[in-house]
Every structure is written in structure tokens, then in C-alpha cells.
Coordinates of C-alpha atoms in Angstrom, one line a residue:
Chain A
Q12 CA 127.7 58.4 38.9
S13 CA 124.2 57.1 38.2
A14 CA 122.2 55.5 40.8
L15 CA 121.9 51.7 40.8
T16 CA 118.6 50.4 39.4
Q17 CA 116.1 48.8 41.7
P18 CA 112.4 48.0 41.2
A19 CA 110.2 50.7 42.7
S20 CA 108.1 48.1 44.6
V21 CA 107.7 44.4 45.3
S22 CA 105.1 42.6 47.3
G23 CA 104.6 39.2 48.9
S24 CA 102.4 37.4 51.4
P25 CA 103.5 36.3 54.8
G26 CA 105.6 33.2 54.6
Q27 CA 106.6 33.7 51.0
S28 CA 110.0 34.6 49.6
I29 CA 110.7 37.7 47.6
T30 CA 113.8 39.0 45.7
I31 CA 114.9 42.5 45.1
S32 CA 117.3 43.2 42.3
C33 CA 120.0 45.9 42.1
T34 CA 121.5 46.5 38.7
G35 CA 124.7 48.5 38.1
T36 CA 127.6 48.4 35.8
S37 CA 131.1 46.8 35.6
S38 CA 132.3 50.0 37.3
D39 CA 130.4 49.3 40.5
V40 CA 128.3 46.2 41.2
G41 CA 130.0 44.0 38.6
G42 CA 133.5 45.1 39.4
Y43 CA 133.6 44.7 43.2
N44 CA 132.2 42.5 45.9
Y45 CA 131.3 45.6 48.0
V46 CA 127.5 45.5 47.7
S47 CA 125.5 46.3 50.8
W48 CA 121.7 46.3 51.5
Y49 CA 119.8 48.5 53.9
Q50 CA 116.3 48.3 55.4
Q51 CA 114.6 51.6 56.3
H52 CA 111.3 51.9 58.1
P53 CA 109.4 55.2 57.8
G54 CA 110.9 57.9 59.9
K55 CA 113.9 55.8 61.0
A56 CA 117.5 55.6 60.1
P57 CA 118.6 52.8 57.7
K58 CA 119.8 49.5 59.1
L59 CA 122.5 47.4 57.5
M60 CA 121.2 44.0 56.4
I61 CA 123.9 42.6 54.1
Y62 CA 127.5 43.6 53.4
E63 CA 130.0 42.5 50.9
V64 CA 127.3 40.9 48.7
S65 CA 126.3 38.1 51.0
N66 CA 127.5 38.6 54.6
R67 CA 125.0 39.2 57.4
P68 CA 125.8 41.4 60.4
S69 CA 126.0 39.6 63.7
G70 CA 122.5 38.8 65.0
L71 CA 120.6 39.4 61.8
S72 CA 118.0 36.9 60.8
S73 CA 119.1 34.2 58.4
R74 CA 115.9 34.9 56.5
F75 CA 117.8 37.7 54.7
S76 CA 120.4 36.6 52.1
G77 CA 122.3 38.3 49.3
S78 CA 124.0 37.3 46.1
K79 CA 125.4 38.7 42.9
S80 CA 125.7 37.7 39.3
G81 CA 127.5 39.9 36.8
N82 CA 126.3 43.5 37.2
T83 CA 123.2 42.6 39.3
A84 CA 123.0 42.0 43.0
S85 CA 120.0 40.5 44.8
L86 CA 118.5 40.5 48.2
T87 CA 116.2 37.6 49.1
I88 CA 113.9 37.6 52.1
S89 CA 112.4 34.2 52.9
G90 CA 109.5 33.5 55.3
L91 CA 108.2 37.0 54.8
Q92 CA 106.9 38.7 58.0
A93 CA 104.8 41.8 58.5
E94 CA 107.7 43.6 60.1
D95 CA 109.7 43.2 56.9
E96 CA 107.5 45.8 55.2
A97 CA 110.0 48.7 54.6
D98 CA 112.1 50.4 52.0
Y99 CA 115.2 48.6 50.9
Y100 CA 118.3 50.1 49.4
C101 CA 121.4 48.6 47.8
S102 CA 124.7 50.3 47.6
S103 CA 128.0 49.6 45.9
Y104 CA 131.6 50.8 45.9
T105 CA 132.6 52.3 42.6
S106 CA 135.7 52.6 40.5
S107 CA 135.8 56.3 41.4
S108 CA 136.3 55.4 45.1
T109 CA 132.8 56.6 45.8
L110 CA 129.6 54.9 47.0
V111 CA 126.4 54.8 45.0
F112 CA 123.0 53.8 46.2
G113 CA 120.0 52.3 44.4
G114 CA 116.8 54.3 44.1
G115 CA 115.1 52.1 46.7
T116 CA 112.4 49.4 46.7
K117 CA 109.2 49.6 48.7
L118 CA 108.4 46.1 50.1
T119 CA 104.7 45.5 50.8
V120 CA 103.6 42.5 52.9
L121 CA 100.1 41.7 51.7
Chain B
Q25 CA 126.0 51.7 74.0
V26 CA 127.2 52.5 70.5
Q27 CA 125.7 55.8 69.4
L28 CA 126.0 58.5 66.9
V29 CA 124.3 61.9 67.5
E30 CA 124.1 64.5 64.8
S31 CA 123.6 68.2 65.4
G32 CA 123.9 71.5 63.6
G33 CA 121.0 71.2 61.1
G34 CA 118.6 74.0 60.5
L35 CA 117.1 76.5 58.0
V36 CA 119.6 78.4 55.8
K37 CA 119.3 80.6 52.8
P38 CA 120.7 79.6 49.4
G39 CA 124.4 80.4 49.3
G40 CA 124.7 80.1 53.1
S41 CA 126.8 77.8 55.2
L42 CA 126.2 75.2 58.0
R43 CA 128.5 73.0 60.0
L44 CA 127.1 69.6 61.0
S45 CA 128.6 67.7 63.9
C46 CA 128.3 64.0 64.9
A47 CA 129.2 62.9 68.4
A48 CA 130.3 59.3 68.7
S49 CA 130.2 57.2 71.8
G50 CA 130.4 53.6 72.9
F51 CA 133.2 52.5 70.6
I52 CA 136.8 53.4 69.7
F53 CA 136.1 56.2 67.2
N54 CA 139.5 56.2 65.5
D55 CA 139.2 52.5 64.5
Y56 CA 136.4 53.3 62.0
Y57 CA 135.9 55.0 58.7
M58 CA 132.9 57.3 58.6
S59 CA 130.6 58.9 56.0
W60 CA 127.9 61.4 55.7
I61 CA 124.8 60.2 53.8
R62 CA 121.7 62.3 53.1
Q63 CA 118.1 61.7 52.2
A64 CA 116.0 64.4 50.5
P65 CA 112.3 64.6 51.5
G66 CA 110.5 61.5 50.0
K67 CA 113.7 60.4 48.2
G68 CA 116.3 57.8 48.4
L69 CA 119.7 57.7 50.1
E70 CA 122.6 59.6 48.7
W71 CA 126.2 59.2 49.8
V72 CA 127.9 62.6 50.4
S73 CA 131.4 62.2 51.9
Y74 CA 133.8 59.5 53.3
I75 CA 136.7 59.9 55.6
S76 CA 139.1 57.1 56.7
N77 CA 139.8 56.3 60.3
S78 CA 142.9 58.5 60.5
G79 CA 141.4 61.3 58.4
S80 CA 144.1 60.9 55.8
T81 CA 141.8 59.8 53.0
I82 CA 138.7 61.7 51.9
Y83 CA 136.3 61.2 49.1
N84 CA 133.3 63.3 48.1
A85 CA 130.3 62.9 45.8
D86 CA 130.5 65.1 42.6
S87 CA 127.3 66.9 43.8
V88 CA 129.1 68.4 46.7
K89 CA 132.7 68.6 45.5
G90 CA 134.2 72.0 46.2
R91 CA 131.4 73.0 48.5
F92 CA 131.4 70.4 51.4
T93 CA 134.3 69.4 53.6
I94 CA 134.3 66.4 55.8
S95 CA 136.7 66.2 58.8
R96 CA 137.1 64.4 62.1
D97 CA 138.6 65.0 65.5
N98 CA 139.6 61.6 66.9
A99 CA 140.5 63.1 70.2
K100 CA 137.0 64.4 70.7
N101 CA 135.2 61.4 69.0
S102 CA 133.6 63.8 66.6
L103 CA 132.8 63.9 62.8
F104 CA 132.0 67.1 61.0
L105 CA 130.6 68.3 57.7
Q106 CA 131.2 71.9 56.7
M107 CA 128.7 72.9 54.0
N108 CA 129.2 76.0 52.0
S109 CA 127.4 77.6 49.0
L110 CA 124.3 75.7 49.9
R111 CA 121.6 75.1 47.3
G112 CA 118.0 74.0 47.4
E113 CA 118.9 70.5 46.3
D114 CA 121.0 70.1 49.5
T115 CA 117.8 70.1 51.5
A116 CA 117.8 66.7 53.3
I117 CA 118.2 64.7 56.4
Y118 CA 121.9 64.2 56.9
Y119 CA 123.0 61.0 58.6
C120 CA 126.5 60.3 59.9
A121 CA 127.3 56.6 59.6
R122 CA 130.0 54.4 61.0
G123 CA 131.7 51.7 58.9
H124 CA 131.3 48.0 59.6
P125 CA 134.3 46.5 61.4
L126 CA 134.7 43.7 58.8
G127 CA 133.0 45.0 55.8
R128 CA 134.2 47.6 53.3
D129 CA 131.9 50.5 52.3
A130 CA 129.2 49.2 54.6
Y131 CA 127.6 51.3 57.3
A132 CA 126.5 49.4 60.4
I133 CA 125.7 52.3 62.8
W134 CA 123.7 55.4 61.9
G135 CA 122.7 58.4 63.8
Q136 CA 119.1 59.7 64.0
G137 CA 119.9 62.4 61.4
T138 CA 119.8 66.1 61.4
K139 CA 117.5 68.1 59.1
V140 CA 118.9 70.7 56.7
T141 CA 116.6 73.0 54.9
V142 CA 117.9 75.4 52.2
S143 CA 115.3 78.0 51.4
S144 CA 114.9 81.8 51.1

């Protein structure tokens, strides 16, 4: 199972919005609404930000939103803040009953 | 509070074995599916193994099939990963992760990780 494709890096200024894409195939992202997004700060464990494409865990900021079109899922962060600077990973359930992650995207807040 | 604490990592020679443990607290352990997810130094996340809440369903990544075995003891609120025939590419931080109560294949709670180094 190949990793999902994410851009290596994205950047934005405070207050702006950014979108991170996550491209898979019809056997994973395109075939199921089981896409999640995780935020990871250096030296820390990942944190769930979005599950099942567009659902936010309880208590999470509404600045984070998710969507999907075809084989590509997206994470959008609006009103960018300094503390959003981190690595972001997408994941998807697959037709083999496994889980596949994206390669990760480093978000820099300028 | 809800917590996962991994243990059992360390330095092991290629071909060796290790058994990782994950102690869960603060929630009803047998209500949740669990997974082991690893991260090689400077690399991204890689899912390793999944086990259902009862332990009756298990899935493994191709990279560890036949070498790693996930299990759980619901009476002791513990998750395990038996790792045999270890290779250099298994060097990573290993996280145990708890499933989200409403979401499928989403991991809402993570441990701090335990480091495994495979080297001669």
C-alpha cells in the first residue's frame, strides 16, 4: 500500500488560510469517508484534528476543517496562528482493511 | 485522566525480539479499538497493527506481517506488540493509539511513544 501524497511543505502568514491536500486512490481516499488528519509538533505525539473527512473532535477549534473530492482530501486552516506551525498528516482506511498515512506536510507560519 | 503509557522499547540486534506494552487508564479499555503506529527517525507516521475492542479482529501492515503480533488483555487494560525477526527498518518510535468513540479508523488518544532501535 503506497503512502498518500501530500505536499512536503506549505506556508502562510498569520490570519491567512491555507489548504493541505492528500491524494490517494479509489481504494482508499476515494472509496471511503474514513479520512483523518493529525497535527504533530516536534517531539510530541500526533493529535487528531479531523476524522471521517470533515468531523472535528469535541473542543477542537472551528478554524480547522476538512473536505474531500474524488481521490483527494483537504485540510483547511483559517485564521492561521503561530501555534499552528507543525507537521500535518492525513490517513485513510483502505480496501485491504489497513490504514495508510500521507507522507506529511510541514506548515510554516511566516 | 485518559492516558496511554508505552514501555518495553530499547536497543536490540537484527533478528532479535522485543515485546512492547501499553497500559491504558481513565477509560473503559474494552470499548475501544487500538493500533500501534510507528515513526522512524525524521520520517512520517506508519500504521503497524490494529486490534478490535474484543481482540477478535486483527490487521497488520504488509511490512510486519509474519513478524509482529498485536494482542490485548482487557482484564488488565493492556495492549501488546510482540516483535520478532527485527530489522534495521523497524527502528522507530512506537505509539499505541486509541480509537475515536465515534469515528472509524481515527485515533484520538496517543501515548508518548517508546523508542525501538535495531542495530548491531
